[in-house]
């Protein structure tokens, strides 16, 4: 095996989750309200999810035993600030215990401050686009300072701001009777996008003041837009407001989170459907593991000098052997990028657990299966395999 694929000792090796998708009972969040609004998009509510609000020690025990050294999870604003200006000491203490619990088990915690869900009151006052949202976000971070001060190395301010801005556009369309594009995602809502960029800058400043040792960044959804011959300019114009402005906003950060699952083909008139003959995953996305290599290269080009961390990569499949195949190829493309000198500092697989996939449970991204009635956890073969790859410190060769 070539030493090209050998990882430095400091390389982060983890799995990711988010609070709303795993904790259960996040009843004070905008997502819970959305889940119960009767909208067609929602097939089932998050309910008890994986009950990780109570069972996080078991999740962490499993990850550490499997060979992971890092765990990315999020803390829930709706629990920490249930009403404007009213803070829950118990919720802050809960997340502080999670950070301490991770460290005790040999897992370095990466903490996400906002992963799609926000307090219901925050959305009711107009969400990110409303005046003062960055100020409110900073105030919540200050309230959570005890969590950050308890041994967190990495903080992700906002997960996939580009998707948050897309979801704002989707909600506008659904509530105003407007139409969604037949293919691809709508254009991110511009006011929301700008507000998120401001909120990120403000959050970085706030975290640095509260806990100067913490390395801050945010994680952007990479769609790996690939133009057909002749559609290069169309693809670039399409990508700019959907992705590039968020990557550019990461210039100068301590790190940039790369999240990649698939690619999007772009023709002269815009997005194209997944090719007929392509394998699709449960989410309907094209099986295209090489997207990870393309994504890290694109991020490195847009935010030169900013170290990259893969904060999400994975596949929704009921066939765990496909998860191993997919991840082998994805890691192979990562090894090639590392070999070419791209500064990548870590890899977090999405997801540690089969969890609530924003509207339904069917797409199973987990390394660990969860019985949503008994909450029993069962690691899949891919979990042992990926943990062992981490222990070996050698990435697999590209398939
Ligand atoms: C990303 C989200 C994550 C999960 C994966 C499949 O867009 O950040 O919560 O839903 O996709």
Coordinates of C-alpha atoms and ligand atoms in Angstrom, one line a residue:
X1 CA 0.0 0.0 0.0
X2 CA 1.4 3.4 -0.9
X3 CA 2.2 5.8 1.8
X4 CA 0.2 8.4 -0.1
X5 CA -2.9 7.2 1.6
X6 CA -1.4 7.4 5.1
X7 CA -3.2 9.9 7.3
X8 CA -1.4 12.1 9.7
X9 CA -2.0 11.3 13.4
X10 CA -3.9 14.6 13.9
X11 CA -6.5 13.7 11.2
X12 CA -10.0 13.8 12.7
X13 CA -11.9 10.5 12.2
X14 CA -15.5 10.7 13.1
X15 CA -19.2 10.4 12.5
X16 CA -21.8 13.1 12.5
X17 CA -25.3 13.6 13.9
X18 CA -27.6 16.5 14.5
X19 CA -29.8 17.2 17.6
X20 CA -33.1 17.4 15.9
X21 CA -32.6 14.2 13.9
X22 CA -31.5 12.1 16.9
X23 CA -32.7 13.6 20.2
X24 CA -36.4 13.2 19.9
X25 CA -39.1 15.5 21.4
X26 CA -37.7 18.8 20.1
X27 CA -41.1 20.3 20.5
X28 CA -40.1 23.9 20.8
X29 CA -38.4 24.0 17.4
X30 CA -39.6 25.4 14.1
X31 CA -39.1 22.0 12.6
X32 CA -41.4 20.4 15.0
X33 CA -44.1 23.0 14.1
X34 CA -43.4 22.3 10.4
X35 CA -43.7 18.6 10.9
X36 CA -47.2 19.1 12.4
X37 CA -48.4 21.7 9.9
X38 CA -50.1 19.1 7.7
X39 CA -47.7 19.9 4.7
X40 CA -47.4 17.2 2.1
X41 CA -43.6 17.2 2.2
X42 CA -43.7 15.6 5.7
X43 CA -44.4 11.9 5.8
X44 CA -43.9 11.4 9.5
X45 CA -42.9 13.5 12.5
X46 CA -39.5 13.2 14.2
X47 CA -41.3 11.9 17.4
X48 CA -38.8 10.3 19.8
X49 CA -36.2 10.1 17.0
X50 CA -33.3 7.9 18.4
X51 CA -34.0 9.2 22.0
X52 CA -30.4 10.3 22.0
X53 CA -31.3 13.1 24.4
X54 CA -31.2 10.3 27.0
X55 CA -29.1 7.7 25.2
X56 CA -26.1 9.8 24.0
X57 CA -23.8 7.9 26.4
X58 CA -24.6 4.7 24.5
X59 CA -24.0 6.4 21.1
X60 CA -20.7 7.6 22.2
X61 CA -19.7 4.3 23.8
X62 CA -20.3 2.6 20.5
X63 CA -18.5 5.1 18.4
X64 CA -15.4 5.1 20.6
X65 CA -15.4 1.2 20.7
X66 CA -15.7 1.1 16.9
X67 CA -12.5 3.1 16.5
X68 CA -13.7 6.7 16.0
X69 CA -11.8 9.5 17.6
X70 CA -14.1 12.4 16.8
X71 CA -17.8 13.0 17.1
X72 CA -19.8 15.9 15.5
X73 CA -23.1 16.6 17.1
X74 CA -25.2 19.7 17.5
X75 CA -26.7 21.6 20.4
X76 CA -30.3 22.8 20.2
X77 CA -31.0 26.5 20.4
X78 CA -34.8 25.7 21.0
X79 CA -33.9 23.9 24.2
X80 CA -31.3 26.4 25.4
X81 CA -33.5 29.4 24.7
X82 CA -37.1 28.2 24.9
X83 CA -38.5 31.8 24.9
X84 CA -36.7 35.0 23.8
X85 CA -34.1 35.9 26.4
X86 CA -35.2 33.0 28.7
X87 CA -32.4 30.4 29.0
X88 CA -32.4 26.9 30.3
X89 CA -29.5 26.1 32.7
X90 CA -30.5 22.5 32.6
X91 CA -30.2 22.4 28.8
X92 CA -26.8 24.0 28.9
X93 CA -25.7 21.6 31.6
X94 CA -27.0 18.7 29.5
X95 CA -24.8 19.7 26.5
X96 CA -21.8 20.4 28.8
X97 CA -22.2 16.8 30.1
X98 CA -22.2 15.6 26.5
X99 CA -18.9 17.4 25.7
X100 CA -17.3 16.1 28.9
X101 CA -18.7 12.6 28.2
X102 CA -17.2 12.6 24.7
X103 CA -13.8 13.6 26.0
X104 CA -13.9 11.0 28.7
X105 CA -14.5 8.3 26.0
X106 CA -11.7 9.6 23.8
X107 CA -13.9 11.3 21.3
X108 CA -13.0 14.9 20.4
X109 CA -16.3 16.8 20.2
X110 CA -17.1 19.0 17.2
X111 CA -20.1 21.1 18.2
X112 CA -22.5 22.5 15.6
X113 CA -24.5 25.5 16.9
X114 CA -27.3 25.5 14.3
X115 CA -28.2 22.4 12.3
X116 CA -31.4 23.3 10.4
X117 CA -33.7 23.7 13.5
X118 CA -34.2 26.9 15.4
X119 CA -36.6 28.0 18.2
X120 CA -40.2 28.3 17.0
X121 CA -40.2 31.9 18.3
X122 CA -37.2 32.8 16.2
X123 CA -39.0 31.6 13.0
X124 CA -42.2 33.3 14.1
X125 CA -40.4 36.7 14.2
X126 CA -39.2 36.2 10.6
X127 CA -36.3 33.8 10.8
X128 CA -32.8 34.7 9.6
X129 CA -34.0 37.4 7.2
X130 CA -35.6 39.5 10.1
X131 CA -33.6 42.4 11.5
X132 CA -31.4 41.5 14.4
X133 CA -31.2 37.7 13.8
X134 CA -27.4 37.8 14.0
X135 CA -27.6 39.5 17.3
X136 CA -30.0 36.9 18.7
X137 CA -27.7 34.1 17.4
X138 CA -24.8 35.7 19.2
X139 CA -26.8 36.0 22.4
X140 CA -27.7 32.3 22.3
X141 CA -24.0 31.4 21.8
X142 CA -23.1 33.5 24.8
X143 CA -25.7 31.6 26.8
X144 CA -24.1 28.3 25.7
X145 CA -20.6 29.5 26.6
X146 CA -20.2 26.9 29.4
X147 CA -20.6 24.2 26.7
X148 CA -17.8 25.7 24.5
X149 CA -15.5 26.2 27.5
X150 CA -15.6 22.6 28.5
X151 CA -13.1 21.2 26.1
X152 CA -14.5 21.7 22.6
X153 CA -11.9 22.1 19.9
X154 CA -14.0 22.7 16.8
X155 CA -17.2 24.7 16.5
X156 CA -19.4 24.6 13.3
X157 CA -21.5 27.8 13.5
X158 CA -24.2 26.9 10.9
X159 CA -24.8 23.7 9.1
X160 CA -25.4 24.1 5.4
X161 CA -26.3 27.8 5.3
X162 CA -27.0 27.3 1.6
X163 CA -29.7 24.7 2.4
X164 CA -31.1 26.9 5.1
X165 CA -31.6 29.7 2.5
X166 CA -33.0 27.2 0.0
X167 CA -35.5 26.0 2.7
X168 CA -36.5 29.6 3.3
X169 CA -37.3 29.9 -0.4
X170 CA -39.2 26.6 -0.3
X171 CA -41.3 27.9 2.6
X172 CA -42.1 31.2 0.8
X173 CA -43.2 29.3 -2.2
X174 CA -45.4 26.8 -0.3
X175 CA -47.0 29.5 1.8
X176 CA -47.6 32.0 -1.1
X177 CA -48.8 29.4 -3.6
X178 CA -45.7 29.9 -5.8
X179 CA -44.2 27.0 -7.8
X180 CA -41.1 25.1 -7.0
X181 CA -38.8 24.3 -10.0
X182 CA -39.5 20.9 -11.6
X183 CA -35.8 19.9 -11.3
X184 CA -33.2 20.8 -8.7
X185 CA -33.6 23.0 -5.7
X186 CA -35.0 26.6 -5.8
X187 CA -32.6 29.5 -5.6
X188 CA -31.7 30.3 -2.0
X189 CA -33.6 33.2 -0.6
X190 CA -31.3 36.1 -1.0
X191 CA -32.1 38.0 2.2
X192 CA -31.7 34.8 4.2
X193 CA -28.4 34.0 2.5
X194 CA -27.0 37.5 3.3
X195 CA -28.3 37.3 6.9
X196 CA -26.6 33.9 7.4
X197 CA -23.3 35.2 6.1
X198 CA -23.5 38.0 8.6
X199 CA -24.6 35.7 11.4
X200 CA -21.6 33.4 10.7
X201 CA -19.2 36.3 11.0
X202 CA -20.8 37.4 14.2
X203 CA -20.8 33.9 15.6
X204 CA -17.1 33.4 14.8
X205 CA -16.3 36.7 16.7
X206 CA -18.5 35.6 19.6
X207 CA -17.0 32.2 20.0
X208 CA -13.5 33.6 19.7
X209 CA -14.2 36.0 22.5
X210 CA -15.7 33.4 24.8
X211 CA -13.3 30.5 24.0
X212 CA -10.3 31.7 22.0
X213 CA -8.8 28.2 21.6
X214 CA -11.8 27.0 19.6
X215 CA -11.4 26.6 15.9
X216 CA -14.4 27.9 14.1
X217 CA -15.9 27.3 10.7
X218 CA -19.1 26.4 8.9
X219 CA -20.2 23.5 6.7
X220 CA -21.5 24.1 3.2
X221 CA -23.5 21.6 1.1
X222 CA -21.6 20.9 -2.1
X223 CA -23.7 19.8 -5.1
X224 CA -20.7 19.2 -7.4
X225 CA -22.4 20.8 -10.4
X226 CA -21.0 19.2 -13.5
X227 CA -21.6 21.0 -16.8
X228 CA -22.2 19.1 -20.1
X229 CA -19.8 20.3 -22.8
X230 CA -20.7 23.9 -23.7
X231 CA -22.7 24.5 -20.4
X232 CA -19.7 25.6 -18.3
X233 CA -20.9 29.2 -18.0
X234 CA -24.5 28.2 -17.2
X235 CA -23.2 25.9 -14.5
X236 CA -21.0 28.6 -13.0
X237 CA -23.8 31.1 -12.9
X238 CA -26.1 28.4 -11.4
X239 CA -23.6 27.5 -8.7
X240 CA -22.6 31.0 -7.6
X241 CA -25.6 32.0 -5.5
X242 CA -26.3 28.3 -4.4
X243 CA -22.8 27.5 -3.2
X244 CA -19.9 29.8 -4.0
X245 CA -20.9 32.8 -2.0
X246 CA -21.0 30.6 1.1
X247 CA -17.6 29.1 0.3
X248 CA -16.2 32.5 -0.3
X249 CA -17.5 33.6 3.1
X250 CA -15.3 30.9 4.7
X251 CA -12.1 32.6 3.5
X252 CA -9.9 33.3 6.6
X253 CA -11.9 30.9 8.8
X254 CA -10.0 28.3 10.8
X255 CA -11.5 25.6 8.6
X256 CA -14.3 25.0 6.1
X257 CA -16.7 22.0 6.3
X258 CA -17.2 20.1 3.1
X259 CA -20.5 18.1 2.8
X260 CA -20.9 16.0 -0.3
X261 CA -23.2 13.1 -1.3
X262 CA -23.7 13.3 -5.1
X263 CA -23.4 15.5 -8.1
X264 CA -25.8 17.6 -10.2
X265 CA -25.5 17.6 -14.0
X266 CA -26.1 20.9 -15.7
X267 CA -27.1 21.3 -19.4
X268 CA -27.5 24.4 -21.5
X269 CA -30.9 25.1 -19.9
X270 CA -30.0 24.3 -16.3
X271 CA -30.2 21.2 -14.1
X272 CA -30.7 17.8 -15.7
X273 CA -32.4 14.7 -14.2
X274 CA -30.4 11.8 -12.9
X275 CA -29.4 9.8 -15.9
X276 CA -31.8 6.9 -16.6
X277 CA -29.2 4.2 -16.2
X278 CA -27.6 5.6 -13.0
X279 CA -27.9 3.8 -9.7
X280 CA -30.0 5.8 -7.2
X281 CA -29.9 5.8 -3.5
X282 CA -33.0 5.9 -1.2
X283 CA -33.1 9.7 -1.4
X284 CA -33.2 9.5 -5.2
X285 CA -29.7 10.9 -5.5
X286 CA -27.3 9.5 -8.1
X287 CA -24.8 7.0 -6.6
X288 CA -21.7 9.0 -7.3
X289 CA -19.1 8.6 -4.6
X290 CA -16.4 10.5 -6.5
X291 CA -18.3 13.7 -5.7
X292 CA -16.3 14.0 -2.5
X293 CA -13.0 14.4 -4.3
X294 CA -14.6 17.1 -6.6
X295 CA -16.1 18.9 -3.7
X296 CA -12.9 19.2 -1.7
X297 CA -11.1 20.5 -4.8
X298 CA -13.8 23.1 -5.5
X299 CA -13.8 24.2 -1.8
X300 CA -10.0 24.5 -1.9
X301 CA -10.2 26.7 -5.0
X302 CA -12.8 29.0 -3.6
X303 CA -11.3 29.4 -0.1
X304 CA -7.6 29.1 -0.7
X305 CA -5.5 28.7 2.4
X306 CA -8.5 27.6 4.6
X307 CA -8.0 24.0 5.8
X308 CA -10.9 21.7 4.9
X309 CA -12.7 19.1 7.1
X310 CA -15.2 16.7 5.5
X311 CA -18.0 17.2 8.0
X312 CA -20.6 15.0 6.1
X313 CA -20.4 12.3 3.5
X314 CA -22.5 9.1 3.2
X315 CA -25.3 7.3 1.5
X316 CA -28.9 6.4 2.2
X317 CA -29.1 2.7 1.5
X318 CA -30.7 -0.4 3.0
X319 CA -27.8 -2.5 1.6
X320 CA -24.8 -2.0 3.9
X321 CA -22.4 -3.5 1.4
X322 CA -23.2 -0.5 -0.9
X323 CA -22.4 1.8 2.0
X324 CA -18.9 0.2 2.3
X325 CA -18.5 0.4 -1.6
X326 CA -19.6 4.0 -1.7
X327 CA -17.4 5.0 1.2
X328 CA -14.4 3.1 -0.2
X329 CA -14.7 5.1 -3.4
X330 CA -15.4 8.4 -1.7
X331 CA -12.3 7.9 0.6
X332 CA -10.3 6.9 -2.5
X333 CA -11.1 10.3 -4.1
X334 CA -10.2 12.0 -0.9
X335 CA -6.8 10.2 -0.8
X336 CA -6.1 11.5 -4.3
X337 CA -7.0 15.0 -3.3
X338 CA -4.7 14.8 -0.3
X339 CA -2.0 13.4 -2.5
X340 CA -2.4 16.5 -4.8
X341 CA -1.7 18.7 -1.8
X342 CA -5.3 19.7 -0.8
X343 CA -5.2 20.6 2.9
X344 CA -7.8 18.2 4.4
X345 CA -7.8 17.8 8.2
X346 CA -10.5 15.3 8.9
X347 CA -13.4 13.1 7.8
X348 CA -16.8 12.7 9.5
X349 CA -19.2 10.2 8.1
X350 CA -22.9 11.0 7.9
X351 CA -24.3 9.5 9.9
X352 CA -23.5 7.7 13.1
X353 CA -27.1 6.6 13.5
X354 CA -30.1 5.8 11.3
X355 CA -32.1 9.0 12.1
X356 CA -34.8 11.3 11.1
X357 CA -34.1 12.5 7.6
X358 CA -36.1 15.7 7.6
X359 CA -39.6 14.4 6.9
X360 CA -39.2 10.7 7.1
X361 CA -37.2 7.8 8.5
X362 CA -36.9 5.7 5.4
X363 CA -33.5 7.0 4.1
X364 CA -31.1 5.2 6.3
X365 CA -27.7 6.9 6.4
X366 CA -26.5 5.3 9.6
X367 CA -23.5 3.2 10.5
X368 CA -25.5 2.1 13.4
X369 CA -29.1 0.8 13.0
X370 CA -31.7 2.1 15.5
X371 CA -34.9 0.3 16.3
X372 CA -37.3 3.3 16.7
X373 CA -39.6 1.5 19.0
X374 CA -37.1 -0.1 21.4
X375 CA -34.2 2.4 20.7
X376 CA -31.9 -0.6 20.5
X377 CA -28.7 0.2 18.6
X378 CA -27.0 -2.3 16.3
X379 CA -23.8 -1.4 14.6
X380 CA -23.7 -2.4 10.9
X381 CA -20.7 -4.1 9.3
X382 CA -19.8 -0.7 7.7
X383 CA -19.4 0.8 11.2
X384 CA -16.7 -1.7 12.2
X385 CA -15.1 -1.4 8.7
X386 CA -14.9 2.4 8.9
X387 CA -13.7 2.4 12.5
X388 CA -10.9 0.0 11.4
X389 CA -10.0 2.2 8.5
X390 CA -9.5 5.1 11.0
X391 CA -7.5 2.9 13.3
X392 CA -5.2 1.8 10.4
X393 CA -4.7 5.4 9.4
X394 CA -4.6 4.3 5.8
X395 CA -7.3 5.4 3.4
X396 CA -8.5 2.8 0.8
X397 CA -7.4 3.2 -2.8
X398 CA -9.9 4.8 -5.2
X399 CA -12.2 2.1 -6.7
Ligands
LIG1 C1 -27.4 17.1 4.9 C2 -27.8 17.5 6.3 C3 -27.9 16.3 7.2 C4 -28.5 15.1 6.5 C5 -27.8 14.8 5.2 C6 -28.3 13.6 4.5 O1 -27.9 18.1 4.0 O2 -26.9 18.4 6.8 O3 -28.7 16.7 8.3 O4 -29.9 15.3 6.3 O5 -27.9 15.9 4.4

